[in-house]
mmCIF file of C-alpha atoms in Angstrom:
data_model
loop_
_atom_site.group_PDB
_atom_site.id
_atom_site.type_symbol
_atom_site.label_atom_id
_atom_site.label_comp_id
_atom_site.label_asym_id
_atom_site.label_seq_id
_atom_site.Cartn_x
_atom_site.Cartn_y
_atom_site.Cartn_z
ATOM 1 C CA MET J 1272 -0.201 0.052 0.429
ATOM 2 C CA ALA J 1273 1.636 3.385 -1.223
ATOM 3 C CA GLY J 1274 2.534 5.816 1.745
ATOM 4 C CA SER J 1275 2.276 9.339 1.923
ATOM 5 C CA VAL J 1276 5.617 11.779 0.897
ATOM 6 C CA SER J 1277 5.256 13.233 3.622
ATOM 7 C CA GLU J 1278 5.687 10.607 6.394
ATOM 8 C CA LEU J 1279 8.695 10.103 5.055
ATOM 9 C CA PRO J 1280 11.931 10.117 7.132
ATOM 10 C CA ARG J 1281 12.879 14.072 6.973
ATOM 11 C CA ALA J 1282 16.374 13.730 4.958
ATOM 12 C CA LEU J 1283 14.504 11.432 2.460
ATOM 13 C CA GLY J 1284 11.748 13.455 2.343
ATOM 14 C CA GLU J 1285 14.098 17.014 1.132
ATOM 15 C CA LYS J 1286 15.777 14.417 -1.653
ATOM 16 C CA TYR J 1287 12.499 13.208 -3.031
ATOM 17 C CA ALA J 1288 11.030 16.480 -3.186
ATOM 18 C CA ARG J 1289 14.515 17.826 -5.195
ATOM 19 C CA LEU J 1290 13.763 15.471 -7.121
ATOM 20 C CA GLU J 1291 10.702 16.168 -8.304
ATOM 21 C CA GLU J 1292 12.306 19.860 -8.476
ATOM 22 C CA ARG J 1293 14.637 18.504 -10.600
ATOM 23 C CA VAL J 1294 12.601 16.235 -13.206
ATOM 24 C CA VAL J 1295 10.181 19.519 -13.208
ATOM 25 C CA ALA J 1296 13.327 21.721 -14.694
ATOM 26 C CA LEU J 1297 13.950 19.385 -17.370
ATOM 27 C CA GLY J 1298 10.832 20.113 -18.911
ATOM 28 C CA PRO J 1299 9.445 17.267 -21.299
ATOM 29 C CA LEU J 1300 11.136 14.438 -20.534
ATOM 30 C CA GLY J 1301 11.948 10.813 -22.114
ATOM 31 C CA VAL J 1302 13.019 8.527 -19.094
ATOM 32 C CA ALA J 1303 14.373 5.056 -20.323
ATOM 33 C CA LEU J 1304 12.750 2.490 -18.767
ATOM 34 C CA SER J 1305 14.255 -0.859 -18.033
ATOM 35 C CA GLY J 1306 12.052 -2.486 -15.996
ATOM 36 C CA GLY J 1307 14.040 -2.183 -12.729
ATOM 37 C CA VAL J 1308 13.280 -0.448 -10.020
ATOM 38 C CA ASP J 1309 15.842 2.613 -10.653
ATOM 39 C CA SER J 1310 13.745 3.477 -13.624
ATOM 40 C CA VAL J 1311 10.700 2.510 -12.284
ATOM 41 C CA LEU J 1312 10.769 5.185 -9.652
ATOM 42 C CA LEU J 1313 12.679 7.894 -12.151
ATOM 43 C CA ALA J 1314 9.196 7.094 -14.515
ATOM 44 C CA ARG J 1315 6.482 7.420 -11.894
ATOM 45 C CA VAL J 1316 7.902 10.898 -10.233
ATOM 46 C CA ALA J 1317 8.496 12.163 -13.989
ATOM 47 C CA HIS J 1318 4.842 10.832 -15.047
ATOM 48 C CA ASP J 1319 3.839 12.705 -11.183
ATOM 49 C CA VAL J 1320 4.791 16.237 -12.231
ATOM 50 C CA LEU J 1321 5.286 15.735 -15.462
ATOM 51 C CA GLY J 1322 1.921 14.287 -16.893
ATOM 52 C CA ALA J 1323 1.664 14.007 -20.615
ATOM 53 C CA GLN J 1324 4.984 15.573 -21.073
ATOM 54 C CA ALA J 1325 6.828 12.397 -19.465
ATOM 55 C CA THR J 1326 7.368 9.293 -21.952
ATOM 56 C CA ALA J 1327 8.621 6.787 -20.961
ATOM 57 C CA ILE J 1328 11.221 4.754 -23.534
ATOM 58 C CA THR J 1329 12.055 1.102 -23.809
ATOM 59 C CA ALA J 1330 14.846 -1.007 -25.263
ATOM 60 C CA ARG J 1331 14.094 -4.286 -26.763
ATOM 61 C CA HIS J 1332 17.447 -5.746 -27.828
ATOM 62 C CA ARG J 1333 18.862 -9.283 -27.018
ATOM 63 C CA THR J 1334 20.224 -8.739 -23.713
ATOM 64 C CA MET J 1335 17.223 -7.798 -22.328
ATOM 65 C CA THR J 1336 14.122 -10.570 -21.147
ATOM 66 C CA ALA J 1337 10.773 -10.430 -23.081
ATOM 67 C CA SER J 1338 9.155 -10.610 -19.469
ATOM 68 C CA ASP J 1339 11.000 -7.271 -18.590
ATOM 69 C CA VAL J 1340 9.623 -5.552 -21.551
ATOM 70 C CA ALA J 1341 6.234 -7.097 -21.330
ATOM 71 C CA GLU J 1342 6.093 -5.655 -17.568
ATOM 72 C CA ALA J 1343 7.529 -2.485 -18.111
ATOM 73 C CA ALA J 1344 4.771 -2.502 -20.783
ATOM 74 C CA ALA J 1345 2.426 -3.290 -18.328
ATOM 75 C CA PHE J 1346 3.875 -1.036 -15.933
ATOM 76 C CA CYS J 1347 3.483 2.440 -17.933
ATOM 77 C CA ALA J 1348 -0.173 0.953 -19.084
ATOM 78 C CA GLU J 1349 -1.643 0.803 -15.086
ATOM 79 C CA LEU J 1350 0.371 3.937 -15.143
ATOM 80 C CA GLY J 1351 -1.678 5.489 -17.693
ATOM 81 C CA MET J 1352 2.061 7.001 -18.888
ATOM 82 C CA ARG J 1353 2.603 6.675 -22.780
ATOM 83 C CA HIS J 1354 5.006 4.169 -23.362
ATOM 84 C CA VAL J 1355 7.412 3.689 -26.351
ATOM 85 C CA ILE J 1356 9.655 0.336 -27.426
ATOM 86 C CA VAL J 1357 12.785 0.576 -29.659
ATOM 87 C CA ASP J 1358 14.007 -1.669 -31.089
ATOM 88 C CA PHE J 1359 18.168 -2.580 -31.034
ATOM 89 C CA ASP J 1360 20.344 -4.936 -31.585
ATOM 90 C CA GLU J 1361 23.540 -4.881 -29.535
ATOM 91 C CA PHE J 1362 25.406 -7.376 -32.780
ATOM 92 C CA ASP J 1363 25.295 -4.761 -34.961
ATOM 93 C CA VAL J 1364 27.447 -2.498 -33.035
ATOM 94 C CA PRO J 1365 31.208 -2.597 -34.139
ATOM 95 C CA GLY J 1366 33.479 -4.773 -31.551
ATOM 96 C CA TYR J 1367 30.700 -5.789 -29.171
ATOM 97 C CA VAL J 1368 30.493 -9.295 -30.147
ATOM 98 C CA ASP J 1369 34.429 -9.511 -28.889
ATOM 99 C CA ASN J 1370 33.937 -8.141 -25.661
ATOM 100 C CA PRO J 1371 36.374 -5.602 -25.238
ATOM 101 C CA PRO J 1372 36.512 -4.335 -21.684
ATOM 102 C CA GLU J 1373 35.193 -1.221 -23.324
ATOM 103 C CA ARG J 1374 31.906 -3.336 -24.382
ATOM 104 C CA CYS J 1375 29.506 -1.621 -22.277
ATOM 105 C CA TYR J 1376 30.269 1.827 -23.335
ATOM 106 C CA LEU J 1377 30.142 0.782 -26.989
ATOM 107 C CA CYS J 1378 26.881 -0.698 -26.586
ATOM 108 C CA LYS J 1379 25.156 2.181 -24.411
ATOM 109 C CA HIS J 1380 26.583 5.073 -26.844
ATOM 110 C CA ALA J 1381 24.994 3.107 -29.564
ATOM 111 C CA LEU J 1382 21.770 2.744 -27.519
ATOM 112 C CA PHE J 1383 21.110 6.164 -26.136
ATOM 113 C CA GLU J 1384 22.429 7.822 -30.017
ATOM 114 C CA ARG J 1385 19.054 5.621 -30.963
ATOM 115 C CA MET J 1386 16.852 6.238 -27.810
ATOM 116 C CA LEU J 1387 18.093 9.928 -28.150
ATOM 117 C CA ALA J 1388 16.980 9.973 -31.562
ATOM 118 C CA ARG J 1389 13.363 8.811 -30.761
ATOM 119 C CA CYS J 1390 13.335 11.824 -28.012
ATOM 120 C CA ALA J 1391 14.032 14.190 -30.457
ATOM 121 C CA ARG J 1392 10.783 13.099 -32.631
ATOM 122 C CA LEU J 1393 8.752 13.157 -30.354
ATOM 123 C CA GLY J 1394 9.677 16.843 -28.974
ATOM 124 C CA LEU J 1395 11.011 15.619 -25.470
ATOM 125 C CA ALA J 1396 13.950 18.050 -24.539
ATOM 126 C CA HIS J 1397 15.771 15.553 -22.153
ATOM 127 C CA LEU J 1398 16.377 11.786 -21.789
ATOM 128 C CA ALA J 1399 16.925 10.069 -18.079
ATOM 129 C CA ASP J 1400 18.209 7.738 -17.260
ATOM 130 C CA GLY J 1401 18.078 5.626 -13.982
ATOM 131 C CA SER J 1402 20.965 6.052 -12.370
ATOM 132 C CA ASN J 1403 21.625 6.260 -9.237
ATOM 133 C CA ALA J 1404 24.110 7.993 -6.536
ATOM 134 C CA SER J 1405 25.423 4.147 -5.554
ATOM 135 C CA ASP J 1406 26.617 3.300 -9.549
ATOM 136 C CA GLY J 1407 29.882 5.613 -9.065
ATOM 137 C CA ALA J 1408 31.122 2.754 -8.032
ATOM 138 C CA GLY J 1409 33.441 0.104 -9.394
ATOM 139 C CA TYR J 1410 34.016 0.076 -13.475
ATOM 140 C CA ARG J 1411 31.092 1.670 -15.131
ATOM 141 C CA PRO J 1412 32.619 2.684 -18.647
ATOM 142 C CA GLY J 1413 28.499 2.686 -19.663
ATOM 143 C CA LEU J 1414 28.437 5.797 -17.811
ATOM 144 C CA LYS J 1415 31.097 7.533 -19.414
ATOM 145 C CA ALA J 1416 28.838 6.901 -22.832
ATOM 146 C CA LEU J 1417 25.979 9.006 -20.975
ATOM 147 C CA ALA J 1418 27.949 11.585 -20.077
ATOM 148 C CA GLU J 1419 29.219 12.138 -23.538
ATOM 149 C CA LEU J 1420 25.855 12.212 -24.709
ATOM 150 C CA GLY J 1421 23.904 14.370 -22.208
ATOM 151 C CA VAL J 1422 21.761 11.857 -21.029
ATOM 152 C CA VAL J 1423 20.514 13.050 -17.223
ATOM 153 C CA SER J 1424 20.540 10.876 -13.857
ATOM 154 C CA PRO J 1425 18.176 12.741 -12.164
ATOM 155 C CA LEU J 1426 18.307 10.213 -9.135
ATOM 156 C CA ASN J 1427 21.730 10.765 -9.376
ATOM 157 C CA ASP J 1428 21.924 14.592 -9.523
ATOM 158 C CA VAL J 1429 19.828 14.777 -6.224
ATOM 159 C CA GLY J 1430 22.033 12.372 -4.184
ATOM 160 C CA ILE J 1431 19.381 9.208 -4.088
ATOM 161 C CA VAL J 1432 22.156 6.151 -3.322
ATOM 162 C CA LYS J 1433 20.572 2.654 -3.951
ATOM 163 C CA ALA J 1434 18.954 2.119 -0.619
ATOM 164 C CA GLU J 1435 16.602 4.764 -0.748
ATOM 165 C CA VAL J 1436 15.554 4.219 -4.056
ATOM 166 C CA ARG J 1437 14.256 1.200 -2.897
ATOM 167 C CA GLU J 1438 12.438 2.511 0.320
ATOM 168 C CA LEU J 1439 10.974 5.396 -1.889
ATOM 169 C CA ALA J 1440 9.279 2.734 -4.298
ATOM 170 C CA ARG J 1441 8.205 0.987 -1.350
ATOM 171 C CA HIS J 1442 6.563 3.400 0.064
ATOM 172 C CA LEU J 1443 4.949 4.776 -3.393
ATOM 173 C CA GLY J 1444 3.969 1.216 -3.730
ATOM 174 C CA LEU J 1445 5.406 0.661 -6.398
ATOM 175 C CA ALA J 1446 5.758 -3.893 -7.516
ATOM 176 C CA ALA J 1447 9.175 -3.181 -8.765
ATOM 177 C CA TRP J 1448 10.591 -1.485 -4.949
ATOM 178 C CA ASN J 1449 12.436 -5.376 -3.857
ATOM 179 C CA LYS J 1450 13.042 -6.410 -7.380
ATOM 180 C CA PRO J 1451 16.217 -8.174 -7.335
ATOM 181 C CA ALA J 1452 19.237 -6.278 -9.173
ATOM 182 C CA ALA J 1453 19.751 -7.268 -12.931
ATOM 183 C CA ALA J 1454 22.644 -6.415 -14.711
ATOM 184 C CA CYS J 1455 22.742 -7.138 -19.155
ATOM 185 C CA LEU J 1456 23.394 -10.834 -19.966
ATOM 186 C CA ALA J 1457 26.648 -9.935 -21.568
ATOM 187 C CA THR J 1458 28.229 -9.360 -18.025
ATOM 188 C CA ARG J 1459 28.414 -13.227 -17.413
ATOM 189 C CA PHE J 1460 30.949 -13.589 -20.044
ATOM 190 C CA PRO J 1461 34.830 -12.856 -19.361
ATOM 191 C CA TYR J 1462 36.122 -9.804 -21.726
ATOM 192 C CA GLY J 1463 37.651 -11.805 -24.092
ATOM 193 C CA GLN J 1464 35.553 -14.392 -24.593
ATOM 194 C CA ARG J 1465 33.442 -14.408 -27.714
ATOM 195 C CA ILE J 1466 29.586 -12.963 -27.597
ATOM 196 C CA THR J 1467 27.300 -15.176 -29.884
ATOM 197 C CA GLU J 1468 23.215 -16.172 -29.891
ATOM 198 C CA GLU J 1469 23.570 -19.853 -28.706
ATOM 199 C CA ARG J 1470 25.561 -18.299 -25.150
ATOM 200 C CA LEU J 1471 23.765 -15.379 -24.397
ATOM 201 C CA ALA J 1472 20.668 -18.018 -24.804
ATOM 202 C CA ARG J 1473 22.177 -20.809 -22.367
ATOM 203 C CA VAL J 1474 23.191 -18.377 -19.754
ATOM 204 C CA ALA J 1475 19.752 -16.817 -19.731
ATOM 205 C CA ALA J 1476 18.184 -20.641 -19.602
ATOM 206 C CA ALA J 1477 20.247 -21.515 -16.895
ATOM 207 C CA GLU J 1478 19.455 -18.556 -14.757
ATOM 208 C CA ARG J 1479 16.167 -19.842 -14.930
ATOM 209 C CA VAL J 1480 16.465 -23.065 -14.198
ATOM 210 C CA LEU J 1481 18.022 -21.569 -10.402
ATOM 211 C CA ALA J 1482 15.022 -18.965 -10.703
ATOM 212 C CA GLU J 1483 12.709 -22.122 -10.529
ATOM 213 C CA LEU J 1484 14.908 -24.093 -7.912
ATOM 214 C CA GLY J 1485 13.913 -20.672 -5.600
ATOM 215 C CA PHE J 1486 17.151 -18.713 -5.665
ATOM 216 C CA SER J 1487 16.515 -14.701 -6.649
ATOM 217 C CA GLN J 1488 20.090 -13.247 -6.146
ATOM 218 C CA LEU J 1489 21.617 -14.913 -8.570
ATOM 219 C CA ARG J 1490 24.197 -15.220 -11.581
ATOM 220 C CA VAL J 1491 25.497 -17.941 -13.473
ATOM 221 C CA ARG J 1492 28.907 -16.710 -15.379
ATOM 222 C CA SER J 1493 29.896 -18.408 -18.754
ATOM 223 C CA HIS J 1494 33.841 -19.490 -19.310
ATOM 224 C CA GLU J 1495 36.205 -21.203 -21.763
ATOM 225 C CA ALA J 1496 37.875 -23.449 -20.164
ATOM 226 C CA ALA J 1497 38.482 -26.391 -22.472
ATOM 227 C CA GLY J 1498 35.149 -26.175 -22.320
ATOM 228 C CA GLU J 1499 31.814 -24.846 -21.691
ATOM 229 C CA LEU J 1500 31.609 -24.002 -17.871
ATOM 230 C CA ALA J 1501 29.200 -22.292 -15.360
ATOM 231 C CA ARG J 1502 30.675 -20.838 -12.216
ATOM 232 C CA ILE J 1503 27.241 -19.882 -10.048
ATOM 233 C CA GLU J 1504 26.788 -16.829 -8.090
ATOM 234 C CA VAL J 1505 24.190 -16.865 -5.074
ATOM 235 C CA PRO J 1506 25.099 -15.066 -2.111
ATOM 236 C CA ALA J 1507 26.818 -16.292 0.592
ATOM 237 C CA GLU J 1508 24.747 -17.282 2.653
ATOM 238 C CA GLN J 1509 22.916 -19.708 0.350
ATOM 239 C CA ILE J 1510 25.594 -21.649 -0.961
ATOM 240 C CA GLY J 1511 24.781 -24.424 1.288
ATOM 241 C CA LEU J 1512 21.489 -24.862 -0.285
ATOM 242 C CA LEU J 1513 23.208 -25.775 -3.282
ATOM 243 C CA VAL J 1514 24.530 -27.865 -2.735
ATOM 244 C CA GLU J 1515 22.138 -30.848 -1.204
ATOM 245 C CA GLY J 1516 21.455 -33.773 -2.842
ATOM 246 C CA GLU J 1517 18.126 -32.746 -5.018
ATOM 247 C CA VAL J 1518 18.904 -29.993 -5.891
ATOM 248 C CA ARG J 1519 22.393 -30.308 -6.940
ATOM 249 C CA GLU J 1520 21.711 -33.234 -9.295
ATOM 250 C CA ARG J 1521 18.688 -31.280 -11.178
ATOM 251 C CA LEU J 1522 20.883 -28.622 -11.434
ATOM 252 C CA VAL J 1523 23.813 -29.989 -12.794
ATOM 253 C CA SER J 1524 21.393 -32.363 -14.791
ATOM 254 C CA SER J 1525 19.383 -29.209 -16.229
ATOM 255 C CA LEU J 1526 23.023 -26.890 -16.700
ATOM 256 C CA ARG J 1527 24.660 -30.452 -18.817
ATOM 257 C CA GLU J 1528 21.633 -30.496 -20.708
ATOM 258 C CA LEU J 1529 21.735 -26.711 -21.834
ATOM 259 C CA GLY J 1530 25.549 -27.986 -22.442
ATOM 260 C CA PHE J 1531 27.054 -26.845 -19.864
ATOM 261 C CA ASP J 1532 30.623 -29.480 -20.038
ATOM 262 C CA TYR J 1533 31.336 -27.966 -15.858
ATOM 263 C CA VAL J 1534 29.072 -27.373 -13.171
ATOM 264 C CA THR J 1535 30.981 -24.801 -10.754
ATOM 265 C CA LEU J 1536 30.228 -22.984 -7.098
ATOM 266 C CA ASP J 1537 31.896 -19.408 -6.775
ATOM 267 C CA LEU J 1538 32.776 -20.068 -3.021
ATOM 268 C CA GLN J 1539 33.161 -16.032 -2.522
ATOM 269 C CA GLY J 1540 28.852 -15.348 -3.512
ATOM 270 C CA MET J 1541 27.585 -13.092 -5.269
ATOM 271 C CA ARG J 1542 28.542 -9.357 -5.674
ATOM 272 C CA SER J 1543 27.887 -7.226 -8.628
ATOM 273 C CA GLY J 1544 31.406 -6.948 -11.522
ATOM 274 C CA SER J 1545 33.156 -9.942 -10.471
ATOM 275 C CA MET J 1546 34.924 -10.220 -14.360
ATOM 276 C CA ASP J 1547 35.659 -6.733 -13.579
ATOM 277 C CA GLU J 1548 37.997 -8.278 -11.526
ATOM 278 C CA VAL J 1549 40.637 -9.233 -13.324
ATOM 279 C CA LEU J 1550 40.999 -5.830 -14.829
ATOM 280 C CA PRO J 1551 44.041 -3.321 -13.754
ATOM 281 C CA ALA J 1552 42.964 -1.120 -11.873
ATOM 282 C CA ARG J 1553 41.610 1.798 -13.827
ATOM 283 C CA GLY J 1554 40.708 5.711 -12.187
#
C-alpha cells in the first residue's frame, strides 16, 4: 500500500522533493525504462510531476528478456504513461561481440544515441536514465557514454542512493521495490570471450533453472575452459543450499543438458562486477 510522501523520514523526504524539482526543471522528458526499480521510480516521478510531458522509452534487445519488456509495458499501462519501445540489436554495434573491456561503453553509446533520436522526434527536451548515487563505484564504462551524450540522471543529481531508491519505491507502492538487481546478460562472459546468440540463450536458460529452484539473487557466469564452464554465484549465506542432494543433482543435470560441460560454484558468493576483478586498476 502506498504511503504519503509527508510520512517519509525528513532527510529522504527532502531528497524526494529535490528530485521532483529536478524533473520539473528538465521539462518534456523521456525516461529510459528498463523495468528495474531505479527506472521505475524515476518514471513514476516523471509521470507524477510532468503528466503527458513524460514518456517512458524501453529498448527491446537481445540482452533484455521479453518478460522485462512486458513488465515495463504493463507498468506504464497501469500508470497511464505514454510508452515507446525502441528496437536495438547489440550485435550490430562494431566490436560488441568481441567483448572488449569497453563493451558496455560501445553498447550504451549506440543504444542511447538511438533513444535520443526518438526523443527528438517526440519533441522531448531530455532523456533521463535511472543511475543513482551508488552507481559510481566500480568499473562503469557505460556511464561515460551517457555523460558524453548528455543523458541526465536525476536520481544521481540529487544524491539518492540505491537503498533510498528501494525505500521510496516501497513507500510509493511500486511492485518493483524489492525486485532483485539485474545486469545485462553480456556481463556473464569474461572480457575477450566472444559473445554469441547461443551463449546468451544458454546463460539465460541456466539462470531460469536457478530461479525455478527458488533463488532470486543469482548469476551464472560462462567461461571457456577446455569446454563450456558455468560458474554459479548466489549470496554467500545460500551457498549451502546449492550442494544439497536433490538441488545439486537437478542443477548439474539441467545445466549439462543446456550445453555446459562443467558446473561450478563460486565460494565467494554473488557480487556485482565479478568479471571486472581481473582488470587492471582504472581511474
